[in-house]
């Protein structure tokens, strides 16, 4: 009887923590959606509230949750989103984003967008290393026909083309081809990207 009572209390406690974690995650998502809609760097005060909410969600959830860590990485991405690539001023926030995406991938390795987010953060940090290249290709391999996957892979890969080996370049070319063939809108967006980056040879 005592054991059953302890088990019931444990389940209630765990359920309460998960519910509160979900509430903090929802708060984080509201901030992320608002920043994306405005497409501008958030005010410092709003960012601090979002970062605390994301951290609280992670702390309260009973196990490591890849989705929660991915949200935290995106919060750090937004902290100094207006800073240029390799900016010293954004070095810490982007390092924090990279660390969060690594934890997200460790907890949920089959989720493509954490790989893509990691590659994007690494590019912003100016770290075009093997980890960047693996994340770049892995994200596309996991979701080759998801618009965000092929669009972001195409952009990341074309920007870093000179650092990629032949196999990695072939993956980027495949992402470009998916963009050109998936929908009329994706073709238009991909053609604009290729024109902007002076890579119309891939058309």
C-alpha positions as a Python dict, from the first residue, in 0.01 Angstrom:
ca = {
    (1, 'X'): (0, 0, 0),
    (2, 'X'): (277, 239, 94),
    (3, 'X'): (461, 157, -227),
    (4, 'X'): (152, 230, -435),
    (5, 'X'): (105, 559, -253),
    (6, 'X'): (465, 659, -320),
    (7, 'X'): (425, 563, -683),
    (8, 'X'): (107, 770, -713),
    (9, 'X'): (273, 1070, -548),
    (10, 'X'): (570, 1034, -779),
    (11, 'X'): (345, 1030, -1083),
    (12, 'X'): (158, 1337, -961),
    (13, 'X'): (486, 1519, -899),
    (14, 'X'): (624, 1426, -1240),
    (15, 'X'): (300, 1522, -1411),
    (16, 'X'): (299, 1859, -1237),
    (17, 'X'): (658, 1926, -1347),
    (18, 'X'): (576, 1831, -1706),
    (19, 'X'): (271, 2055, -1708),
    (20, 'X'): (470, 2351, -1577),
    (21, 'X'): (749, 2278, -1824),
    (22, 'X'): (493, 2281, -2106),
    (23, 'X'): (365, 2619, -1989),
    (24, 'X'): (715, 2764, -1997),
    (25, 'X'): (770, 2612, -2341),
    (26, 'X'): (449, 2773, -2466),
    (27, 'X'): (571, 3108, -2335),
    (28, 'X'): (899, 3058, -2518),
    (29, 'X'): (717, 2975, -2842),
    (30, 'X'): (510, 3293, -2817),
    (31, 'X'): (828, 3499, -2802),
    (32, 'X'): (989, 3309, -3090),
    (33, 'X'): (679, 3347, -3308),
    (34, 'X'): (660, 3719, -3232),
    (35, 'X'): (1026, 3777, -3320),
    (36, 'X'): (992, 3578, -3641),
    (37, 'X'): (682, 3777, -3742),
    (38, 'X'): (863, 4106, -3677),
    (39, 'X'): (1191, 3974, -3823),
    (40, 'X'): (1393, 4193, -3592),
    (41, 'X'): (1626, 4153, -3296),
    (42, 'X'): (1420, 4143, -2975),
    (43, 'X'): (1454, 4398, -2696),
    (44, 'X'): (1691, 4285, -2423),
    (45, 'X'): (1417, 4267, -2158),
    (46, 'X'): (1192, 4046, -2373),
    (47, 'X'): (1485, 3826, -2466),
    (48, 'X'): (1576, 3772, -2100),
    (49, 'X'): (1221, 3661, -2018),
    (50, 'X'): (1223, 3418, -2311),
    (51, 'X'): (1564, 3277, -2217),
    (52, 'X'): (1451, 3221, -1859),
    (53, 'X'): (1133, 3050, -1978),
    (54, 'X'): (1329, 2818, -2207),
    (55, 'X'): (1576, 2733, -1932),
    (56, 'X'): (1292, 2671, -1685),
    (57, 'X'): (1119, 2437, -1930),
    (58, 'X'): (1438, 2233, -1963),
    (59, 'X'): (1500, 2226, -1589),
    (60, 'X'): (1147, 2112, -1508),
    (61, 'X'): (1110, 1842, -1772),
    (62, 'X'): (1200, 1503, -1619),
    (63, 'X'): (1435, 1397, -1901),
    (64, 'X'): (1649, 1563, -2167),
    (65, 'X'): (1408, 1687, -2434),
    (66, 'X'): (1543, 1766, -2780),
    (67, 'X'): (1256, 1997, -2866),
    (68, 'X'): (1313, 2203, -2553),
    (69, 'X'): (1684, 2239, -2623),
    (70, 'X'): (1609, 2335, -2982),
    (71, 'X'): (1387, 2618, -2857),
    (72, 'X'): (1667, 2737, -2628),
    (73, 'X'): (1906, 2740, -2922),
    (74, 'X'): (1664, 2950, -3124),
    (75, 'X'): (1631, 3195, -2834),
    (76, 'X'): (2009, 3238, -2833),
    (77, 'X'): (2006, 3274, -3213),
    (78, 'X'): (1772, 3570, -3183),
    (79, 'X'): (1968, 3744, -2906),
    (80, 'X'): (2199, 3922, -3150),
    (81, 'X'): (2051, 3824, -3484),
    (82, 'X'): (2141, 4161, -3639),
    (83, 'X'): (2514, 4115, -3582),
    (84, 'X'): (2711, 4017, -3894),
    (85, 'X'): (2877, 3681, -3946),
    (86, 'X'): (3175, 3615, -3715),
    (87, 'X'): (3091, 3923, -3508),
    (88, 'X'): (3286, 3928, -3178),
    (89, 'X'): (2984, 4092, -3012),
    (90, 'X'): (2768, 3786, -3090),
    (91, 'X'): (3030, 3521, -3019),
    (92, 'X'): (2890, 3415, -2681),
    (93, 'X'): (2523, 3407, -2781),
    (94, 'X'): (2606, 3200, -3090),
    (95, 'X'): (2827, 2966, -2889),
    (96, 'X'): (2532, 2918, -2653),
    (97, 'X'): (2304, 2843, -2949),
    (98, 'X'): (2551, 2588, -3085),
    (99, 'X'): (2573, 2416, -2745),
    (100, 'X'): (2193, 2399, -2718),
    (101, 'X'): (2157, 2252, -3067),
    (102, 'X'): (2419, 1990, -2987),
    (103, 'X'): (2213, 1884, -2687),
    (104, 'X'): (1897, 1884, -2898),
    (105, 'X'): (2061, 1651, -3151),
    (106, 'X'): (2195, 1424, -2879),
    (107, 'X'): (1842, 1384, -2741),
    (108, 'X'): (1661, 1369, -3076),
    (109, 'X'): (1908, 1279, -3352),
    (110, 'X'): (1646, 1211, -3620),
    (111, 'X'): (1493, 1560, -3608),
    (112, 'X'): (1626, 1735, -3920),
    (113, 'X'): (1579, 2094, -3817),
    (114, 'X'): (1809, 2079, -3516),
    (115, 'X'): (2087, 1975, -3755),
    (116, 'X'): (1994, 2261, -3987),
    (117, 'X'): (1978, 2505, -3697),
    (118, 'X'): (2320, 2389, -3579),
    (119, 'X'): (2468, 2441, -3926),
    (120, 'X'): (2313, 2788, -3944),
    (121, 'X'): (2450, 2888, -3605),
    (122, 'X'): (2794, 2754, -3699),
    (123, 'X'): (2789, 2959, -4020),
    (124, 'X'): (2698, 3274, -3827),
    (125, 'X'): (2987, 3199, -3593),
    (126, 'X'): (3221, 3155, -3889),
    (127, 'X'): (3291, 2792, -3800),
    (128, 'X'): (3285, 2611, -4133),
    (129, 'X'): (3434, 2296, -3988),
    (130, 'X'): (3350, 1926, -4011),
    (131, 'X'): (3065, 1964, -3760),
    (132, 'X'): (2910, 2235, -3977),
    (133, 'X'): (2936, 2020, -4288),
    (134, 'X'): (2792, 1713, -4118),
    (135, 'X'): (2498, 1911, -3982),
    (136, 'X'): (2444, 2072, -4322),
    (137, 'X'): (2417, 1742, -4506),
    (138, 'X'): (2243, 1546, -4230),
    (139, 'X'): (1954, 1788, -4200),
    (140, 'X'): (1877, 1756, -4569),
    (141, 'X'): (1918, 1378, -4570),
    (142, 'X'): (1656, 1347, -4293),
    (143, 'X'): (1396, 1565, -4470),
    (144, 'X'): (1486, 1605, -4838),
    (145, 'X'): (1140, 1720, -4944),
    (146, 'X'): (1065, 1953, -4656),
    (147, 'X'): (1083, 2309, -4787),
    (148, 'X'): (1277, 2447, -4492),
    (149, 'X'): (1530, 2163, -4522),
    (150, 'X'): (1612, 2203, -4890),
    (151, 'X'): (1591, 2582, -4886),
    (152, 'X'): (1824, 2623, -4590),
    (153, 'X'): (2060, 2352, -4714),
    (154, 'X'): (2083, 2525, -5051),
    (155, 'X'): (2159, 2863, -4894),
    (156, 'X'): (2408, 2731, -4639),
    (157, 'X'): (2581, 2513, -4894),
    (158, 'X'): (2609, 2776, -5165),
    (159, 'X'): (2749, 3031, -4920),
    (160, 'X'): (3009, 2780, -4800),
    (161, 'X'): (3057, 2601, -5134),
    (162, 'X'): (3433, 2659, -5149),
    (163, 'X'): (3482, 2470, -4820),
    (164, 'X'): (3283, 2158, -4920),
    (165, 'X'): (3411, 1837, -5073),
    (166, 'X'): (3262, 1688, -5389),
    (167, 'X'): (3012, 1469, -5204),
    (168, 'X'): (2891, 1757, -4988),
    (169, 'X'): (2858, 1981, -5294),
    (170, 'X'): (2651, 1708, -5459),
    (171, 'X'): (2415, 1711, -5159),
    (172, 'X'): (2378, 2089, -5189),
    (173, 'X'): (2313, 2057, -5564),
    (174, 'X'): (2043, 1800, -5486),
    (175, 'X'): (1883, 2043, -5240),
    (176, 'X'): (1888, 2309, -5513),
    (177, 'X'): (1722, 2067, -5755),
    (178, 'X'): (1449, 1992, -5501),
    (179, 'X'): (1385, 2363, -5470),
    (180, 'X'): (1365, 2398, -5847),
    (181, 'X'): (1124, 2107, -5889),
    (182, 'X'): (905, 2095, -5577),
    (183, 'X'): (655, 2377, -5627),
    (184, 'X'): (621, 2686, -5844),
    (185, 'X'): (693, 2905, -5541),
    (186, 'X'): (997, 2704, -5440),
    (187, 'X'): (1131, 2728, -5795),
    (188, 'X'): (1092, 3105, -5793),
    (189, 'X'): (1262, 3134, -5452),
    (190, 'X'): (1547, 2904, -5559),
    (191, 'X'): (1603, 3090, -5885),
    (192, 'X'): (1622, 3417, -5690),
    (193, 'X'): (1872, 3262, -5450),
    (194, 'X'): (2092, 3135, -5735),
    (195, 'X'): (2080, 3473, -5906),
    (196, 'X'): (2165, 3659, -5586),
    (197, 'X'): (2462, 3430, -5516),
    (198, 'X'): (2569, 3427, -5883),
    (199, 'X'): (2522, 3051, -5919),
    (200, 'X'): (2285, 3037, -6214),
    (201, 'X'): (2509, 2760, -6350),
    (202, 'X'): (2309, 2528, -6122),
    (203, 'X'): (1979, 2608, -6296),
}
